[in-house]
Short mmCIF file of C-alpha atoms in Angstrom, two decimals:
data_model
loop_
_atom_site.label_atom_id
_atom_site.label_comp_id
_atom_site.label_asym_id
_atom_site.label_seq_id
_atom_site.Cartn_x
_atom_site.Cartn_y
_atom_site.Cartn_z
CA UNK A 1 51.41 17.05 79.06
CA UNK A 2 51.47 20.63 80.36
CA UNK A 3 54.74 22.55 80.35
CA UNK A 4 55.39 24.56 83.56
CA UNK A 5 58.16 27.16 83.77
CA UNK A 6 60.04 27.04 87.08
CA UNK A 7 59.97 28.59 89.67
CA UNK A 8 56.20 28.66 89.65
CA UNK A 9 53.13 29.34 91.78
CA UNK A 10 52.70 26.10 93.75
CA UNK A 11 49.00 25.59 92.60
CA UNK A 12 49.94 24.86 88.91
CA UNK A 13 51.19 21.30 89.39
CA UNK A 14 48.18 20.14 91.39
CA UNK A 15 45.77 21.82 88.95
CA UNK A 16 47.42 19.87 86.09
CA UNK A 17 47.16 16.59 88.01
CA UNK A 18 43.52 17.26 88.87
CA UNK A 19 42.80 17.72 85.16
CA UNK A 20 44.49 14.21 84.58
CA UNK A 21 47.59 15.72 83.04
CA UNK A 22 51.32 15.48 83.55
CA UNK A 23 53.50 18.41 84.39
CA UNK A 24 56.67 18.92 82.41
CA UNK A 25 59.11 21.40 84.08
CA UNK A 26 61.53 23.80 82.41
CA UNK A 27 63.69 26.13 84.59
CA UNK A 28 64.56 29.79 84.28
CA UNK A 29 68.29 29.95 85.09
CA UNK A 30 70.66 32.74 85.91
CA UNK A 31 73.02 33.56 83.11
CA UNK A 32 75.56 35.27 85.40
CA UNK A 33 77.05 34.30 88.80
CA UNK A 34 76.67 36.21 92.09
CA UNK A 35 74.10 38.96 92.74
CA UNK A 36 71.52 39.13 90.04
CA UNK A 37 68.54 40.92 88.79
CA UNK A 38 65.50 38.92 87.53
CA UNK A 39 66.38 40.20 83.95
CA UNK A 40 69.62 38.03 84.32
CA UNK A 41 67.35 34.81 84.54
CA UNK A 42 66.68 33.30 81.12
CA UNK A 43 64.91 30.29 79.59
CA UNK A 44 67.07 28.33 77.19
CA UNK A 45 65.18 28.12 73.92
CA UNK A 46 66.57 24.72 72.89
CA UNK A 47 65.80 23.21 76.31
CA UNK A 48 62.22 24.60 76.20
CA UNK A 49 61.61 23.28 72.73
CA UNK A 50 62.85 19.82 73.68
CA UNK A 51 59.87 19.49 76.11
CA UNK A 52 57.30 19.95 73.36
CA UNK A 53 55.96 16.83 71.66
CA UNK A 54 52.68 15.28 70.29
CA UNK A 55 51.36 14.98 73.91
CA UNK A 56 51.92 18.58 74.79
CA UNK A 57 48.52 20.35 75.32
CA UNK A 58 49.44 23.58 77.09
CA UNK A 59 52.15 25.69 78.56
CA UNK A 60 51.74 27.83 81.72
CA UNK A 61 53.61 31.03 81.80
CA UNK A 62 53.55 33.69 84.67
CA UNK A 63 54.64 37.21 84.02
CA UNK A 64 55.57 38.99 86.30
CA UNK A 65 56.67 35.71 87.74
CA UNK A 66 55.84 34.53 91.28
CA UNK A 67 58.29 34.15 93.04
CA UNK A 68 61.24 35.26 90.92
CA UNK A 69 59.84 38.64 89.95
CA UNK A 70 60.85 38.21 86.28
CA UNK A 71 59.01 40.22 83.63
CA UNK A 72 59.22 38.44 80.40
CA UNK A 73 60.56 40.53 77.60
CA UNK A 74 58.85 40.83 74.18
CA UNK A 75 61.73 38.66 72.68
CA UNK A 76 61.08 35.92 75.22
CA UNK A 77 57.28 36.04 74.64
CA UNK A 78 57.86 35.82 70.94
CA UNK A 79 60.11 32.76 71.40
CA UNK A 80 57.33 31.07 73.49
CA UNK A 81 54.73 32.11 70.87
CA UNK A 82 56.69 30.54 68.04
CA UNK A 83 56.76 27.27 69.93
CA UNK A 84 53.08 27.40 70.76
CA UNK A 85 52.21 27.96 67.16
CA UNK A 86 54.63 25.39 65.76
CA UNK A 87 53.35 22.61 68.04
CA UNK A 88 49.71 23.81 68.16
CA UNK A 89 49.79 24.28 71.97
CA UNK A 90 47.52 26.38 74.25
CA UNK A 91 49.20 29.04 76.34
CA UNK A 92 47.84 29.74 79.79
CA UNK A 93 49.24 33.09 80.83
CA UNK A 94 49.01 34.09 84.55
CA UNK A 95 49.20 37.81 84.57
CA UNK A 96 47.87 38.72 87.95
CA UNK A 97 50.77 41.00 88.80
CA UNK A 98 50.52 42.86 85.57
CA UNK A 99 50.35 46.31 87.30
CA UNK A 100 53.26 45.61 89.53
CA UNK A 101 56.09 46.19 87.23
CA UNK A 102 59.07 48.29 88.25
CA UNK A 103 61.52 50.70 86.39
CA UNK A 104 62.02 50.29 82.78
CA UNK A 105 60.36 46.89 82.58
CA UNK A 106 57.13 46.64 80.52
CA UNK A 107 54.36 44.12 80.85
CA UNK A 108 53.37 42.68 77.58
CA UNK A 109 50.38 40.37 77.07
CA UNK A 110 51.31 37.37 75.09
CA UNK A 111 47.79 37.19 73.68
CA UNK A 112 48.54 40.38 71.78
CA UNK A 113 51.32 38.78 69.75
CA UNK A 114 50.61 37.49 66.19
CA UNK A 115 48.88 34.18 66.14
CA UNK A 116 48.40 33.97 70.01
CA UNK A 117 44.93 35.37 70.72
CA UNK A 118 43.23 32.31 69.38
CA UNK A 119 45.34 29.94 71.61
CA UNK A 120 45.71 31.94 74.74
CA UNK A 121 43.86 32.19 78.07
CA UNK A 122 44.91 35.33 80.10
CA UNK A 123 44.26 35.25 83.81
CA UNK A 124 43.86 38.40 85.94
CA UNK A 125 43.07 39.13 89.56
CA UNK A 126 41.06 41.85 91.21
CA UNK A 127 42.72 40.97 94.59
CA UNK A 128 46.19 41.47 93.14
CA UNK A 129 45.24 44.48 91.06
CA UNK A 130 43.78 46.43 93.95
CA UNK A 131 46.02 45.05 96.70
CA UNK A 132 43.03 43.19 98.40
CA UNK A 133 44.29 39.61 98.10
CA UNK A 134 41.51 38.23 100.29
CA UNK A 135 39.04 39.16 97.47
CA UNK A 136 39.20 35.96 95.51
CA UNK A 137 37.90 37.58 92.44
CA UNK A 138 39.38 37.51 89.03
CA UNK A 139 38.91 36.98 85.28
CA UNK A 140 40.05 34.80 82.38
CA UNK A 141 40.14 36.41 78.94
CA UNK A 142 40.31 34.43 75.73
CA UNK A 143 38.37 32.97 72.75
CA UNK A 144 35.00 31.40 73.35
CA UNK A 145 36.13 27.86 72.45
CA UNK A 146 38.94 27.94 75.07
CA UNK A 147 36.79 29.62 77.67
CA UNK A 148 34.19 26.94 77.60
CA UNK A 149 36.25 24.48 79.78
CA UNK A 150 37.02 27.26 82.24
CA UNK A 151 33.23 28.16 82.54
CA UNK A 152 32.25 24.46 83.01
CA UNK A 153 34.84 24.00 85.80
CA UNK A 154 33.84 27.31 87.49
CA UNK A 155 30.07 26.41 87.37
CA UNK A 156 30.77 23.08 89.05
CA UNK A 157 33.48 24.39 91.52
CA UNK A 158 32.93 27.90 92.70
CA UNK A 159 29.52 28.12 91.17
CA UNK A 160 29.45 32.02 91.46
CA UNK A 161 31.23 35.00 92.89
CA UNK A 162 30.31 37.36 95.79
CA UNK A 163 28.15 40.01 94.18
CA UNK A 164 29.35 42.77 96.55
CA UNK A 165 32.90 42.22 95.55
CA UNK A 166 32.01 42.26 91.89
CA UNK A 167 30.27 45.69 92.52
CA UNK A 168 33.36 47.02 94.36
CA UNK A 169 35.77 45.90 91.68
CA UNK A 170 33.57 47.48 89.02
CA UNK A 171 33.48 50.74 90.79
CA UNK A 172 37.25 50.70 91.34
CA UNK A 173 37.85 50.19 87.57
CA UNK A 174 35.31 52.88 86.69
CA UNK A 175 37.21 55.27 88.99
CA UNK A 176 40.74 54.46 87.69
CA UNK A 177 40.29 53.81 83.98
CA UNK A 178 39.65 57.45 83.10
CA UNK A 179 43.02 58.31 84.80
CA UNK A 180 44.83 55.38 83.23
CA UNK A 181 47.53 57.38 81.58
CA UNK A 182 48.01 60.03 84.30
CA UNK A 183 50.43 60.12 87.17
CA UNK A 184 47.47 60.10 89.49
CA UNK A 185 46.19 56.68 88.36
CA UNK A 186 46.36 53.95 91.10
CA UNK A 187 48.00 51.63 88.70
CA UNK A 188 50.87 54.05 88.18
CA UNK A 189 51.19 54.76 91.99
CA UNK A 190 51.27 51.15 93.10
CA UNK A 191 54.66 50.18 91.87
CA UNK A 192 56.14 53.42 92.96
CA UNK A 193 55.02 52.62 96.51
CA UNK A 194 56.39 49.09 96.34
CA UNK A 195 59.97 50.00 95.00
CA UNK A 196 61.15 51.61 98.31
CA UNK A 197 59.99 48.59 100.33
CA UNK A 198 61.76 46.28 97.73
CA UNK A 199 64.97 48.19 98.02
CA UNK A 200 64.75 48.16 101.84
CA UNK A 201 64.59 44.39 101.84
CA UNK A 202 67.37 44.09 99.35
CA UNK A 203 69.66 46.17 101.65
CA UNK A 204 68.74 44.04 104.65
CA UNK A 205 69.42 40.87 102.77
CA UNK A 206 72.81 42.17 101.70
CA UNK A 207 73.64 43.04 105.31
CA UNK A 208 72.85 39.48 106.39
CA UNK A 209 75.12 38.03 103.75
CA UNK A 210 72.43 36.87 101.35
CA UNK A 211 72.31 37.54 97.59
CA UNK A 212 68.86 38.77 96.67
CA UNK A 213 67.49 38.39 93.13
CA UNK A 214 66.29 41.99 92.42
CA UNK A 215 62.73 41.55 91.12
CA UNK A 216 61.39 43.60 88.22
CA UNK A 217 57.77 42.97 89.16
CA UNK A 218 55.42 41.28 91.65
CA UNK A 219 55.35 41.09 95.40
CA UNK A 220 58.18 38.58 96.04
CA UNK A 221 61.89 38.62 96.62
CA UNK A 222 64.15 35.50 96.44
CA UNK A 223 67.59 35.38 98.07
CA UNK A 224 70.66 33.03 97.74
CA UNK A 225 71.38 31.67 101.27
CA UNK A 226 74.50 29.71 100.36
CA UNK A 227 76.70 32.27 102.03
CA UNK A 228 74.97 31.79 105.40
CA UNK A 229 76.82 29.33 107.68
CA UNK A 230 74.50 27.99 110.27
CA UNK A 231 74.18 24.70 112.06
CA UNK A 232 71.18 22.81 110.52
CA UNK A 233 71.95 19.44 112.07
CA UNK A 234 68.91 19.71 114.20
CA UNK A 235 66.58 19.71 111.19
CA UNK A 236 65.20 16.89 109.15
CA UNK A 237 68.20 15.48 107.20
CA UNK A 238 65.80 14.24 104.43
CA UNK A 239 64.83 17.88 103.55
CA UNK A 240 66.59 20.22 101.17
CA UNK A 241 68.98 22.81 102.65
CA UNK A 242 66.59 25.79 101.92
CA UNK A 243 63.76 24.05 103.67
CA UNK A 244 65.84 23.28 106.67
CA UNK A 245 67.14 26.88 106.74
CA UNK A 246 63.64 28.41 106.71
CA UNK A 247 62.49 26.09 109.50
CA UNK A 248 65.67 26.94 111.49
CA UNK A 249 65.13 30.69 110.93
CA UNK A 250 61.49 30.62 111.96
CA UNK A 251 62.36 28.86 115.25
CA UNK A 252 65.51 30.83 116.11
CA UNK A 253 65.23 34.27 114.53
CA UNK A 254 61.55 35.22 114.42
CA UNK A 255 60.65 38.29 116.69
CA UNK A 256 57.30 38.26 118.38
#
């Protein structure tokens, strides 16, 4: 069994199934009503621990989270760490948006917490880091015994990476790392460029009567559509309201 924290990047569940595993889901829930920030969404520790048992092999976390935009705090990561150590579980930490963190939020790698390096695989993305998402190039960092499985899968799936992209990413890091703690560094500038765009979308959602969840990281913005009164009778009655709403909106409100 693999614990997956909801909401989640949609590839996680199929990947678990391909590996012959069973996905066990635990939600992040808002702790207040009405308009919220992603910091107002929390994991209940008791509920999370109830999903751990002798069959639990791994937990997948994503910080900053896609699509909620939640940046897990040190206290939340310490809570997850305690459970991983207590139940001897591997942590797969998807941190592809580590440089897209806004305001006072701070990205913390769970592998840096006590007792976690030896049980954590940390996933990064060159495409996300340098805003070139078509460059399907990334990395997984962790102890050799855990990386062995990832290396075997990669060798028999992708086989190798495009050399020219590897060269370009290496040059990009060589250019930016000497400036890492300066205001001129790309990693510092990227979130500053995203924040005004985020705020513009939040304002538009509010004008339309939606309640956006203000993200503290990542590319995505979720909104509560419960206040939007539209006739969805023409959509598939078997589908959830949010799915029907999105289909209705693309057919009736998209501008070309």
